[in-house]
mmCIF file of C-alpha atoms in Angstrom:
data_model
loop_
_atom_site.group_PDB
_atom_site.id
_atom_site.type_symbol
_atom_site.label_atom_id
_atom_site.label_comp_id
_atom_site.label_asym_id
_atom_site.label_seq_id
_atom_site.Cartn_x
_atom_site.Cartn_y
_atom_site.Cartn_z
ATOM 1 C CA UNK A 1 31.188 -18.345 -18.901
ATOM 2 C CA UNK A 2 29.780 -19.458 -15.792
ATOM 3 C CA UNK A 3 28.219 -15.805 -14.354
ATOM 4 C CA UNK A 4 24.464 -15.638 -14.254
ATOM 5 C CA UNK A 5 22.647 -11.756 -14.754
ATOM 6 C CA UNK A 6 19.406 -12.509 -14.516
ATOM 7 C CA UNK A 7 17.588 -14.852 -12.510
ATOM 8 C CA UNK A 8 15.799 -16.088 -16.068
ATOM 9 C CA UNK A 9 15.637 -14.330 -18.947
ATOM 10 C CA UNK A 10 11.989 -13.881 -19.538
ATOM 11 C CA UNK A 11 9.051 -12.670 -17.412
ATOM 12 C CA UNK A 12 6.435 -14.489 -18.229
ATOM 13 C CA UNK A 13 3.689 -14.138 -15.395
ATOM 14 C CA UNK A 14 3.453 -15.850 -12.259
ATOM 15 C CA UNK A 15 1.047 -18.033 -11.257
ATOM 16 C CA UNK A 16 -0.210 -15.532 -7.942
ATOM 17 C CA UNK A 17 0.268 -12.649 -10.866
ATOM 18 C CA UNK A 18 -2.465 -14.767 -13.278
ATOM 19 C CA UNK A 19 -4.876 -14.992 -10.213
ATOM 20 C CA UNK A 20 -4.328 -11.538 -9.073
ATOM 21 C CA UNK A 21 -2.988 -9.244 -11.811
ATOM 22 C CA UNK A 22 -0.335 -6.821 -10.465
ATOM 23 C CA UNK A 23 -1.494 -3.386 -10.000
ATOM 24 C CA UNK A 24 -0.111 0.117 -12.092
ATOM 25 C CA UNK A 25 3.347 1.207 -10.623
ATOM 26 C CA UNK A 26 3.232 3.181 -7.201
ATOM 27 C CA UNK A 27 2.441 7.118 -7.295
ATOM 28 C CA UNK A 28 5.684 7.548 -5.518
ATOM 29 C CA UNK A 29 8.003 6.273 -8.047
ATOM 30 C CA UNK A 30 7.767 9.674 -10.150
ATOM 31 C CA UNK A 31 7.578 13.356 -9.745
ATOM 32 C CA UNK A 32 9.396 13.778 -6.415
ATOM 33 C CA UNK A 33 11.265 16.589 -5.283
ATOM 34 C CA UNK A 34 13.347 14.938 -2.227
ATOM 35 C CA UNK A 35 14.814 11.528 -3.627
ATOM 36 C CA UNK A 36 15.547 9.729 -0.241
ATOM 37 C CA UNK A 37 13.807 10.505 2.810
ATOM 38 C CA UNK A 38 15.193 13.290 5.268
ATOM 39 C CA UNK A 39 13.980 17.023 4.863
ATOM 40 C CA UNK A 40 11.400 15.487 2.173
ATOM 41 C CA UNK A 41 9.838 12.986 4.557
ATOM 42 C CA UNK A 42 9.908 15.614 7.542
ATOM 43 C CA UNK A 43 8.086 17.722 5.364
ATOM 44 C CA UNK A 44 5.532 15.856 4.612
ATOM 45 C CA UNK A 45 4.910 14.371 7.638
ATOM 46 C CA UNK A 46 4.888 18.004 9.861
ATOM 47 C CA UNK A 47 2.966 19.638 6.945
ATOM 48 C CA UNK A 48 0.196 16.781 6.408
ATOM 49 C CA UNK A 49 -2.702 18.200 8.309
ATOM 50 C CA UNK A 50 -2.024 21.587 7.908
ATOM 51 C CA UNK A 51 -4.761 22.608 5.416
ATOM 52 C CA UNK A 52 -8.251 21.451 4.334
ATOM 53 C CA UNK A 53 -11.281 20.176 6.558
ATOM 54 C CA UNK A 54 -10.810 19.405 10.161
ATOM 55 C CA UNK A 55 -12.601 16.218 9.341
ATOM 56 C CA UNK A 56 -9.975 14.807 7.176
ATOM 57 C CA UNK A 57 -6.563 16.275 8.380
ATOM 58 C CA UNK A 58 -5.842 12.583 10.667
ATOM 59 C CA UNK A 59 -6.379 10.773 7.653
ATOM 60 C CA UNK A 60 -4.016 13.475 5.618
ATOM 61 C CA UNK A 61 -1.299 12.734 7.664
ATOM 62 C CA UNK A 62 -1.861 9.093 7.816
ATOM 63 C CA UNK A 63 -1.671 9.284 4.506
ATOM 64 C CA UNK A 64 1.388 11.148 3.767
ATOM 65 C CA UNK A 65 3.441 8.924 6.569
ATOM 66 C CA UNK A 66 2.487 6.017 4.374
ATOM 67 C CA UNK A 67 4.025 8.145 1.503
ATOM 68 C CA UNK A 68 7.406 7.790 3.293
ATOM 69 C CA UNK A 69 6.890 4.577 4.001
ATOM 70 C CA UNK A 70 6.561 3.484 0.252
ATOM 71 C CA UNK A 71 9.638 5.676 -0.948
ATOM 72 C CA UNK A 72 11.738 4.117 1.774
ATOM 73 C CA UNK A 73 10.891 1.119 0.677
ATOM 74 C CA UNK A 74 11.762 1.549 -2.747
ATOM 75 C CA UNK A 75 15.085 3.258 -1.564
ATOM 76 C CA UNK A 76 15.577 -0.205 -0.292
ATOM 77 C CA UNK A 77 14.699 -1.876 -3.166
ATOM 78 C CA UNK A 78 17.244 0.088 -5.368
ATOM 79 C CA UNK A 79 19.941 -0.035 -2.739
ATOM 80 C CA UNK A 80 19.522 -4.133 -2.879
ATOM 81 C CA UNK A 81 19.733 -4.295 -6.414
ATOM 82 C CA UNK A 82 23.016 -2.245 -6.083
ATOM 83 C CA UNK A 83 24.658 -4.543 -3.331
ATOM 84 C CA UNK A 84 23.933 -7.587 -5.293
ATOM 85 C CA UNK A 85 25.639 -6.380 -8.482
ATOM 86 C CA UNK A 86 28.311 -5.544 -6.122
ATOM 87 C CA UNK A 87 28.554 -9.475 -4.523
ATOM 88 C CA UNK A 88 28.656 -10.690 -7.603
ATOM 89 C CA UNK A 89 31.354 -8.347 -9.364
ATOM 90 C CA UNK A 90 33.311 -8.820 -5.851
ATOM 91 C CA UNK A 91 33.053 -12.820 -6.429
ATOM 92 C CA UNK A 92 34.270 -13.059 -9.864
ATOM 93 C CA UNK A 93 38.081 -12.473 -8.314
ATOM 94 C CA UNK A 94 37.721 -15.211 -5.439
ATOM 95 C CA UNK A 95 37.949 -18.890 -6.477
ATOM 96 C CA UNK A 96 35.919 -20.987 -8.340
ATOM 97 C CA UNK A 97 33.588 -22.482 -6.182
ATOM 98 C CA UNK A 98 33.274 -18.926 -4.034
ATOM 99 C CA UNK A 99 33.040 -16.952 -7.470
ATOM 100 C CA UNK A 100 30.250 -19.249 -8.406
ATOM 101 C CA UNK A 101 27.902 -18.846 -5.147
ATOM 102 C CA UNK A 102 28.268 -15.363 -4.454
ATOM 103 C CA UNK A 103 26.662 -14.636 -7.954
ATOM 104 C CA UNK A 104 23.800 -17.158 -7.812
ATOM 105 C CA UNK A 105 23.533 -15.414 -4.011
ATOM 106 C CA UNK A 106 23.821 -11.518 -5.962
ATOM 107 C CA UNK A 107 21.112 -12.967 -8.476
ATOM 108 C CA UNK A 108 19.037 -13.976 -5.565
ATOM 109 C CA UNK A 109 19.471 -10.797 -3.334
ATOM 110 C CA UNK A 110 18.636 -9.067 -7.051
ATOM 111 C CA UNK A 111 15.315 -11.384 -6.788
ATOM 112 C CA UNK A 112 14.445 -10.043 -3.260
ATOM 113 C CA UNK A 113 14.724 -6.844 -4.739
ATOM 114 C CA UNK A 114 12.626 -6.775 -7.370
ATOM 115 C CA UNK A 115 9.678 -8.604 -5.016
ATOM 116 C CA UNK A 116 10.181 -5.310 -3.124
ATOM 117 C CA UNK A 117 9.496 -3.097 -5.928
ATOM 118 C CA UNK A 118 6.731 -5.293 -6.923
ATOM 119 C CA UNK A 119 5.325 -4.078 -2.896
ATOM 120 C CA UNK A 120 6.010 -1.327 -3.112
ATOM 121 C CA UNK A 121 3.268 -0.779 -6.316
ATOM 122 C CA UNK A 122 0.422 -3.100 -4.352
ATOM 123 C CA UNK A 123 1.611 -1.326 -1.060
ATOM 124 C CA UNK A 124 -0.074 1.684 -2.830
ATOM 125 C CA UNK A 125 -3.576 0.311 -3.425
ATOM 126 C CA UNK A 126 -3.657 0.499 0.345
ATOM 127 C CA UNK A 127 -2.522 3.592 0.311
ATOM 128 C CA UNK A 128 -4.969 4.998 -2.170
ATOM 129 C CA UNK A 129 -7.860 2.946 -0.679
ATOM 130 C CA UNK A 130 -7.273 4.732 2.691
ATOM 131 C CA UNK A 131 -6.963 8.489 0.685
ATOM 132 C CA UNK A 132 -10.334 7.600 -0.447
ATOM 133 C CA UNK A 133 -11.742 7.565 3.106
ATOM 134 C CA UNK A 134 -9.593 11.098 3.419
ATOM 135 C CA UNK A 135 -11.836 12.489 0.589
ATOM 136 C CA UNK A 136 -15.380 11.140 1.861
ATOM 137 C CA UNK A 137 -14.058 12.836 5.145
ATOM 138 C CA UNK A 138 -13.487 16.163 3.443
ATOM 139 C CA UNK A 139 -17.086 16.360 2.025
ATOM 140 C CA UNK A 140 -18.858 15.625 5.047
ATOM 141 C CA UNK A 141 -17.218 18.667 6.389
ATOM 142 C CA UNK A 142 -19.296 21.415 4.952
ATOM 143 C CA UNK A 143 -22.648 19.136 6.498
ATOM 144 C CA UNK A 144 -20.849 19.600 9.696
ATOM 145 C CA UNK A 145 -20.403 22.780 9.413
ATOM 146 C CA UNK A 146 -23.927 23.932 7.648
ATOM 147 C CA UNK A 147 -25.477 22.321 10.848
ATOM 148 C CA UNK A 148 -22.845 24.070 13.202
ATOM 149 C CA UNK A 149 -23.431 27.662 11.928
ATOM 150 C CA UNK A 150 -27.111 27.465 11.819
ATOM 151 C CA UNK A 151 -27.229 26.505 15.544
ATOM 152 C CA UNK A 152 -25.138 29.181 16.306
ATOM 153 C CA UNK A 153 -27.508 31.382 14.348
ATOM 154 C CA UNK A 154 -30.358 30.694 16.523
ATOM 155 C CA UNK A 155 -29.155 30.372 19.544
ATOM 156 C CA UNK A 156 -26.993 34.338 19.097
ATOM 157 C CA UNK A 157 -30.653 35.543 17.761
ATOM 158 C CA UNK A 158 -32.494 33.418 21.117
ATOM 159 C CA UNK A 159 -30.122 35.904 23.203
ATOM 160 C CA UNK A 160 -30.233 39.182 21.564
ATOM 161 C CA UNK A 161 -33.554 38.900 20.071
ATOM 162 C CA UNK A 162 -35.992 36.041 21.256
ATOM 163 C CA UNK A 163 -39.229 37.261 19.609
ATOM 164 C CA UNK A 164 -37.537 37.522 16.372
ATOM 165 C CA UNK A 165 -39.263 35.616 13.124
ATOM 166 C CA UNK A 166 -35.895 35.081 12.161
ATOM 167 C CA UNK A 167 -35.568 31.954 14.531
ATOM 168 C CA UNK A 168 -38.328 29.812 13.261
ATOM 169 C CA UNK A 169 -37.108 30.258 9.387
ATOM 170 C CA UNK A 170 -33.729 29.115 10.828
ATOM 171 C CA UNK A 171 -34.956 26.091 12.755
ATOM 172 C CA UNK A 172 -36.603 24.770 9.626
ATOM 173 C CA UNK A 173 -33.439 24.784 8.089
ATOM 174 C CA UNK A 174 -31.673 23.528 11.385
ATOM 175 C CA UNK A 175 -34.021 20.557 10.360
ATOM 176 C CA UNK A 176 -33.206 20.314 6.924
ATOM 177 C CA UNK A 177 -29.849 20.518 7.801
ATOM 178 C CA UNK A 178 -29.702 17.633 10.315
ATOM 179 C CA UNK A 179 -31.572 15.085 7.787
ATOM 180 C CA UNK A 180 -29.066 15.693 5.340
ATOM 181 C CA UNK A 181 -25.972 15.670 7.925
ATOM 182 C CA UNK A 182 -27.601 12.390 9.190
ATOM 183 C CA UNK A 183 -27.437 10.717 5.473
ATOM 184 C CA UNK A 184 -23.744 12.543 4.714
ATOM 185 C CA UNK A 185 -22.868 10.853 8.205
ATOM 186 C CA UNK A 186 -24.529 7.295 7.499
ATOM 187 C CA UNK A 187 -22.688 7.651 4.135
ATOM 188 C CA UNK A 188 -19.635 8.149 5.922
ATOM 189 C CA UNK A 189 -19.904 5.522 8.519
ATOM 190 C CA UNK A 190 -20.776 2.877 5.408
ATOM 191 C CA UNK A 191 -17.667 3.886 3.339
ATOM 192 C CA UNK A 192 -15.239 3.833 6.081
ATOM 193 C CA UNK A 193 -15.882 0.006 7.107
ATOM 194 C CA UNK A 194 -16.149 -0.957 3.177
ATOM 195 C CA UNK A 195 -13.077 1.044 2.553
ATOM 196 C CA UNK A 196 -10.697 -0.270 5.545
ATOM 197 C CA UNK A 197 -11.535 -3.653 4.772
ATOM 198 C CA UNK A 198 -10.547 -3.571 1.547
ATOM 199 C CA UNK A 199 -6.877 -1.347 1.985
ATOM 200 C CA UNK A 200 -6.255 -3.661 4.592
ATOM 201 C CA UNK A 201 -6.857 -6.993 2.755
ATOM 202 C CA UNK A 202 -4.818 -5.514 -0.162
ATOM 203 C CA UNK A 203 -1.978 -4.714 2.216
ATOM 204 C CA UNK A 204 -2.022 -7.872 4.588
ATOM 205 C CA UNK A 205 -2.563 -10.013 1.077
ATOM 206 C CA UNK A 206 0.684 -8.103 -0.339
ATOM 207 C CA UNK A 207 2.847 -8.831 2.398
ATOM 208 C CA UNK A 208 1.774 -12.018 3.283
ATOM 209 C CA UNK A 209 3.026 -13.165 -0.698
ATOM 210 C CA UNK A 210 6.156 -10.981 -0.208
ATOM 211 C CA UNK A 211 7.304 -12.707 2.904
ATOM 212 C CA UNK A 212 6.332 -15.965 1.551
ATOM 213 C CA UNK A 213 8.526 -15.500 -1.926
ATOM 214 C CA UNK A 214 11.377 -13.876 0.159
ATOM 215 C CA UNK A 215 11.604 -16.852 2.949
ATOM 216 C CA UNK A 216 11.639 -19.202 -0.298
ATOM 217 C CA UNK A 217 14.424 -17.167 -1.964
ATOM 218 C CA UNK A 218 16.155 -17.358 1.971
ATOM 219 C CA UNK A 219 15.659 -21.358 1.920
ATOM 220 C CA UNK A 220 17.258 -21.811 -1.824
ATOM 221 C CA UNK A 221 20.126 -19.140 -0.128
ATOM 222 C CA UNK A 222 21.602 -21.617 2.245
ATOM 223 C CA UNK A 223 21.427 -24.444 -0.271
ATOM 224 C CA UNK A 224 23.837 -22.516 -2.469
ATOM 225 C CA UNK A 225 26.308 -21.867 0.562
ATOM 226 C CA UNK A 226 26.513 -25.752 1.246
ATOM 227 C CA UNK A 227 28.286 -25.505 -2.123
ATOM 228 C CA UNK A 228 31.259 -23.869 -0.802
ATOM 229 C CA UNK A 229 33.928 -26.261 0.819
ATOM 230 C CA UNK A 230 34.941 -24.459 3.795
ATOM 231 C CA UNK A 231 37.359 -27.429 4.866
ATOM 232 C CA UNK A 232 40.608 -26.178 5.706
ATOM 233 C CA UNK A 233 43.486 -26.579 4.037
ATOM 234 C CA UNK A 234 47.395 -26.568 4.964
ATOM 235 C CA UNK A 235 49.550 -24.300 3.719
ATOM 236 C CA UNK A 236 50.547 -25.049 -0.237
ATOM 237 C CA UNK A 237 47.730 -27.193 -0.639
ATOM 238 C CA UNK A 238 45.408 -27.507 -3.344
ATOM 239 C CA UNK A 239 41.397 -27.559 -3.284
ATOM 240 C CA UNK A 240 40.006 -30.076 -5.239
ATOM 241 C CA UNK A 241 38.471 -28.630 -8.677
ATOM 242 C CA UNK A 242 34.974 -27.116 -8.331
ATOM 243 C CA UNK A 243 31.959 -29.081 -9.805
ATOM 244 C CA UNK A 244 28.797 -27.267 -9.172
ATOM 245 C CA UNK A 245 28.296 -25.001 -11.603
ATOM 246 C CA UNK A 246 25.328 -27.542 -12.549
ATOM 247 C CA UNK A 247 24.046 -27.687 -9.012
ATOM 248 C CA UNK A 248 23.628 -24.038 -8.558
ATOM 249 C CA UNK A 249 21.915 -23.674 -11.899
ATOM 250 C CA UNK A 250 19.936 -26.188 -10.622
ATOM 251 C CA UNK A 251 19.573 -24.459 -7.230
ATOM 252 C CA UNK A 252 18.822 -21.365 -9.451
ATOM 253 C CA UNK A 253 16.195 -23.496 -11.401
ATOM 254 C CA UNK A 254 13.895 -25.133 -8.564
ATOM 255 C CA UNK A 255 13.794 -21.558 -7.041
ATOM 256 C CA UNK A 256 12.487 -19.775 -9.985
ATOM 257 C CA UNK A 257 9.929 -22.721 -9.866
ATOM 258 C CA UNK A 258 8.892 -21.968 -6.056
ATOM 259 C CA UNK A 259 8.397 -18.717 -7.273
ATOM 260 C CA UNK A 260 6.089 -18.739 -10.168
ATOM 261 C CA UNK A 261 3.998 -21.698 -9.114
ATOM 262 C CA UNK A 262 3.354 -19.779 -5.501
ATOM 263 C CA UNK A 263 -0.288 -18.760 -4.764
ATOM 264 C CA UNK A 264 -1.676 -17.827 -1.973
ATOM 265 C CA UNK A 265 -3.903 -21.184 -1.441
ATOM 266 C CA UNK A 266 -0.585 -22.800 -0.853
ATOM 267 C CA UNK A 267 1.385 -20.260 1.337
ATOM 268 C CA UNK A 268 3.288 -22.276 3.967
ATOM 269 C CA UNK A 269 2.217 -20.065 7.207
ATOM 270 C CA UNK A 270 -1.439 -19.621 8.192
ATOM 271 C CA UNK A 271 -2.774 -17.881 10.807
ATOM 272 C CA UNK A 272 -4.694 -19.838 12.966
ATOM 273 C CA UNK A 273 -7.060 -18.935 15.864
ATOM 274 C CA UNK A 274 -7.207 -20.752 19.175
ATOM 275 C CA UNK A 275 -10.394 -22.108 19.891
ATOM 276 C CA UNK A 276 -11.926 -18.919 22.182
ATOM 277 C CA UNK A 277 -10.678 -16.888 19.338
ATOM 278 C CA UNK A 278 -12.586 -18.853 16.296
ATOM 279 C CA UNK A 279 -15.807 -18.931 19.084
ATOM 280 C CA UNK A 280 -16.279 -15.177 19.462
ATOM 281 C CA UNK A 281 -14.950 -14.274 16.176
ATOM 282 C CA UNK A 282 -17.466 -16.691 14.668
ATOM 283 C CA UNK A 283 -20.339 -15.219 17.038
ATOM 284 C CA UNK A 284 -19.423 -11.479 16.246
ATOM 285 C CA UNK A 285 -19.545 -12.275 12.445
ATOM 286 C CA UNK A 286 -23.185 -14.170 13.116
ATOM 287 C CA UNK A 287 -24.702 -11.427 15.026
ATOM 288 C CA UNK A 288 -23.441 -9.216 12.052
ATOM 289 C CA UNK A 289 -25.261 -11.196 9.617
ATOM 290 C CA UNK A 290 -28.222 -11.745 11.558
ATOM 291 C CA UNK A 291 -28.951 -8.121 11.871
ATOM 292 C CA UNK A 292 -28.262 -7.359 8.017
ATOM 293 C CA UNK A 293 -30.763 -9.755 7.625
ATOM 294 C CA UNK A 294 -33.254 -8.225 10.217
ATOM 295 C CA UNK A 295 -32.624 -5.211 9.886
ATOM 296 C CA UNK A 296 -33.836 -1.503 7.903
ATOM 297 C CA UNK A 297 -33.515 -1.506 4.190
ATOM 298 C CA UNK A 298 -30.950 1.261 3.573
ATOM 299 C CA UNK A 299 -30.484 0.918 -0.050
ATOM 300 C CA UNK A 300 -31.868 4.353 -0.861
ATOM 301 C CA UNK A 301 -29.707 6.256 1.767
ATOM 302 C CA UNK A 302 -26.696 7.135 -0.381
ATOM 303 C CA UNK A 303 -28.803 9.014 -3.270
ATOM 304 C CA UNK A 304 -27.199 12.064 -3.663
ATOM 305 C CA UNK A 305 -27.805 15.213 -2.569
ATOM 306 C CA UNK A 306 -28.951 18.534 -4.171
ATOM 307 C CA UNK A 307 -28.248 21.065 -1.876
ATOM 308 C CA UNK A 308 -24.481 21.871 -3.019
ATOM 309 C CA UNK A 309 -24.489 24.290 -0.702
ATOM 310 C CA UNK A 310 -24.480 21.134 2.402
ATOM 311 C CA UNK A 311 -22.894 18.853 0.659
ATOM 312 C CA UNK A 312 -20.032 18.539 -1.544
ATOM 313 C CA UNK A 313 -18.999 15.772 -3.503
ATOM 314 C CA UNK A 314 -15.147 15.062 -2.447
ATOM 315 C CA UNK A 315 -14.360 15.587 -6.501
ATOM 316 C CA UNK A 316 -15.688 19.476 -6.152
ATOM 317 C CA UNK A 317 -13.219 20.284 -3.285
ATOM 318 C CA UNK A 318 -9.908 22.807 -4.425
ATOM 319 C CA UNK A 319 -6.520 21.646 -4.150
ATOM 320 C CA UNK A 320 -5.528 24.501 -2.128
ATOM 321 C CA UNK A 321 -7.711 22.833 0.651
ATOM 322 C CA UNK A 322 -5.280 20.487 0.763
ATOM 323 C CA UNK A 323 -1.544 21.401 0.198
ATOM 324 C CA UNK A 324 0.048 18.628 2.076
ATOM 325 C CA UNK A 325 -0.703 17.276 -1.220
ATOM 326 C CA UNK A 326 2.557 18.893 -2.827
ATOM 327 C CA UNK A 327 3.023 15.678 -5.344
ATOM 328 C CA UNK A 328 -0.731 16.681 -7.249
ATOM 329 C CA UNK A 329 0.324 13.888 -9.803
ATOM 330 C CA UNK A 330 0.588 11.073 -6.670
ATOM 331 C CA UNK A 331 -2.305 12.727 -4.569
ATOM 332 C CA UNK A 332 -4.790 14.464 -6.622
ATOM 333 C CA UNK A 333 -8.018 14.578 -3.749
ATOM 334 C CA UNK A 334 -9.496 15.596 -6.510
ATOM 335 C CA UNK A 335 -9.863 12.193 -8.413
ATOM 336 C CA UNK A 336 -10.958 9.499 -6.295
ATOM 337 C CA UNK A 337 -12.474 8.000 -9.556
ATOM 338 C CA UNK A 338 -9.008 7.017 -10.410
ATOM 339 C CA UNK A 339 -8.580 4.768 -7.084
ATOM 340 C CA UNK A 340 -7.231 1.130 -7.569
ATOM 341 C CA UNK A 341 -10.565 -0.278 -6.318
ATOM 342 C CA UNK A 342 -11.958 0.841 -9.367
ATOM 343 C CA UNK A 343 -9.563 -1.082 -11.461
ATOM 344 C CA UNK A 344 -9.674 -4.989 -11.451
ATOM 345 C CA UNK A 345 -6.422 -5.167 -13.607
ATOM 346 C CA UNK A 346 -3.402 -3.190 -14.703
ATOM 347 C CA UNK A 347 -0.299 -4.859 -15.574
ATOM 348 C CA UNK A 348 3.027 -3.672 -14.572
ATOM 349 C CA UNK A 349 4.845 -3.113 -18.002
ATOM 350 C CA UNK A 350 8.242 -1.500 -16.422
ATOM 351 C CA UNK A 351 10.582 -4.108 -17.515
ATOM 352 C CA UNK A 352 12.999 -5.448 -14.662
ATOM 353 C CA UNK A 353 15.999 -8.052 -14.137
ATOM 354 C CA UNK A 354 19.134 -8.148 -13.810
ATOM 355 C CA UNK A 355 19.842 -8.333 -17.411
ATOM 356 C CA UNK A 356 19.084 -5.046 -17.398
ATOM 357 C CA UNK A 357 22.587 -3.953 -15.815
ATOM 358 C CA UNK A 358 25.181 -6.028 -16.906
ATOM 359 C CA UNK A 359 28.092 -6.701 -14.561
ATOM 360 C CA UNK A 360 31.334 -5.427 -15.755
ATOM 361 C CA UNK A 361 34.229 -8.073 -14.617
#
C-alpha cells in the first residue's frame, strides 16, 4: 500500500516550462535503422562528409556526431528508467524501512530520467540551429565555385590565346561574379555568428536547467537514505517498527516542489568572471557596439539574388548532395524553414511517468 509509481500523478507544467515552453520531441527518437549506437554511429560518423559541397562537409559531420550524441543519450535515458523499476521491484522483498527508500530512490532515478529525455528534445534545437549553418554553407558553394571556374577560364585562354575577345567577356563576368560572391560571403559571415549564438545559448541554457533539477533530485536522494537505520543489530534481535512512510512522501513532496518552481533566475550556480575577465569582456562587447553604431548600413546586403545560376538558395539543393543524411525525416537539408528558431513554442505532448509501467511485485 505503501509503493509509489509515479513521482505525481499529473503533469501539469513547470514553472521554467511556462517561461520557456519545451520544444517538439528530438528528430532522433523515430525512424532509425541502428537502435543503440555501434555500426549505426560508426556509420554516420565515417560517412558524414562524404557527399555534397566542400563548403559544408565539416559542418555535416559535426552534425551527424551530435546525432550520436543525442541517441546515446536517450539510450541512457531508457536504460535509467529500466534500472529504477528494477530498485524498486528489488526493494519490495527487503524490510520495511529498506523496501520503502529504495522505491522513493527508483521514483527519483525514474525522475532523472525523464529530465534526460526532456534534453535530449532541447539538445536538438542546437542541433538543428547548427544544420542550419550546414545549409547556408552548401549554397555559398556554387558562388565559390562560379568565381573559381571563370578565373580558370581566363587565365587557360591568357595562355593559349592572349589576343582572344573571349577574355574581356569573361572578366566582366569575373566581376559580376565577385560582387555577388562578396554578398553570398557577407551573408554567410552574418548567419554564422547569429546562428552559433543562438544553438549555443539553447544548449548551455538546456544543460545548465538539467544539471540544476538533477543536483536537486541528488540532494532530496540522501535525505531519503538517512531514513534507513543502519544500526547494527545482534543476532535474534528485532528492529524497531518503521515510521517513515510519511517522511518520504514528504521527502517525495518538497522535491516535486524544487522542481516545478525552478527557473533559471534562481539556479543555485552562476558563473562568475574574475575581475580581468568582466574588464575585457566588457571592452570587447563596447567596441562591438560602438562600431555597429559607427559603422556602414548593411541592411540591404542580404536581398536575394537572381542569378540562380551563382547562387542557390540552400532549399533548391538535392538530397543526393548530401547522403550522410540517411534519416531524410531527422535531416531533411532541404527544409531549413522547419528549424526550431522559427518556432517560439511547441509543447511536448508524449505522455511520461512512471505510472506508465506499473511495477509487478
Amino acid at each position: 500500500m505503501h509503493r509509489t509509481y509515479s513521482m505525481r500523478a499529473t503533469r501539469a507544467p513547470t514553472a521554467s516550462q511556462i517561461q520557456n515552453p519545451p520544444p517538439p520531441p528530438s528528430t532522433t527518437k523515430s525512424g532509425r535503422f541502428f537502435s543503440r549506437g555501434g555500426i549505426g554511429h560508426a556509420l554516420r560518423r565515417n560517412a558524414a562528409g562524404a557527399f555534397g559541397p566542400d563548403l559544408a562537409k565539416k559542418l555535416s559531420q559535426l552534425v551527424k556526431m551530435e546525432k550520436n550524441v543525442m541517441r546515446s543519450l536517450e539510450t541512457v535515458a531508457k536504460e535509467r528508467m529500466e534500472v529504477a523499476q528494477q530498485l524498486s521491484i528489488w526493494g519490495e522483498a527487503c524490510d520495511e524501512d529498506v523496501s520503502d527508500v529504495t522505491d522513493k530512490l527508483g521514483v527519483l532515478l525514474y525522475e532523472i530520467a525523464e529530465l534526460e529525455d526532456q534534453y535530449v528534445d532541447r539538445y536538438d534545437q542546437y542541433r538543428v540551429t547548427i544544420k542550419s549553418i550546414r545549409n547556408i554553407e552548401a549554397s555559398v558553394q556554387p558562388s565559390r565555385d562560379r568565381k573559381q571556374k571563370i578565373t580558370d577560364q581566363i587565365a587557360q585562354l591568357k595562355y593559349k590565346e592572349p589576343n582572344s575577345p573571349r577574355i574581356v567577356v569573361l572578366e566582366q563576368e569575373l566581376v559580376r561574379a565577385e560582387a555577388e560572391s562578396l554578398v553570398a560571403e557577407a551573408q554567410l559571415s552574418n548567419i554564422t555568428r547569429e546562428k552559433i549564438k543562438a544553438a549555443y545559448t539553447y544548449q548551455f541554457d538546456a544543460l545548465r536547467e538539467h544539471c540544476e533539477k538533477v543536483a536537486i533530485i541528488a540532494g532530496y536522494g540522501k535525505h531519503l537514505l538517512e531514513l534507513i537505520d543502519d544500526t547494527p543489530v545482534t543476532p535474534g534481535e528485532t528492529r524497531a517498527a518503521y515510521d517513515g512512510y510519511e517522511a518520504s512522501k514528504a521527502i517525495i513532496q518538497d522535491c516535486e516542489d524544487s522542481l516545478t518552481n525552478w527557473v533559471a533566475q534562481n539556479a543555485a550556480v552562476s558563473a562568475k568572471l574574475s575581475t580581468r575577465a568582466r574588464t575585457l569582456s566588457t571592452r570587447r562587447r563596447n567596441n562591438i557596439k560602438a562600431r555597429s553604431e559607427g559603422g556602414h548600413d548593411l541592411s540591404g546586403q542580404d536581398a536575394p539574388l537572381n542569378d540562380q545560376d551563382s547562387w542557390v538558395p540552400a532549399g533548391q539543393h538535392k538530397d543526393e548532395e548530401y547522403e550522410d543524411d540517411e534519416d531524410e525525416d531527422e535531416d531533411d537539408i532541404d527544409a531549413p524553414s522547419h528549424s526550431i528558431l522559427d518556432s517560439e513554442t511547441g509543447i511536448n505532448g508524449e505522455t511520461r511517468g512512471r505510472n506508465q509501467e506499473p511495477v509487478i511485485a
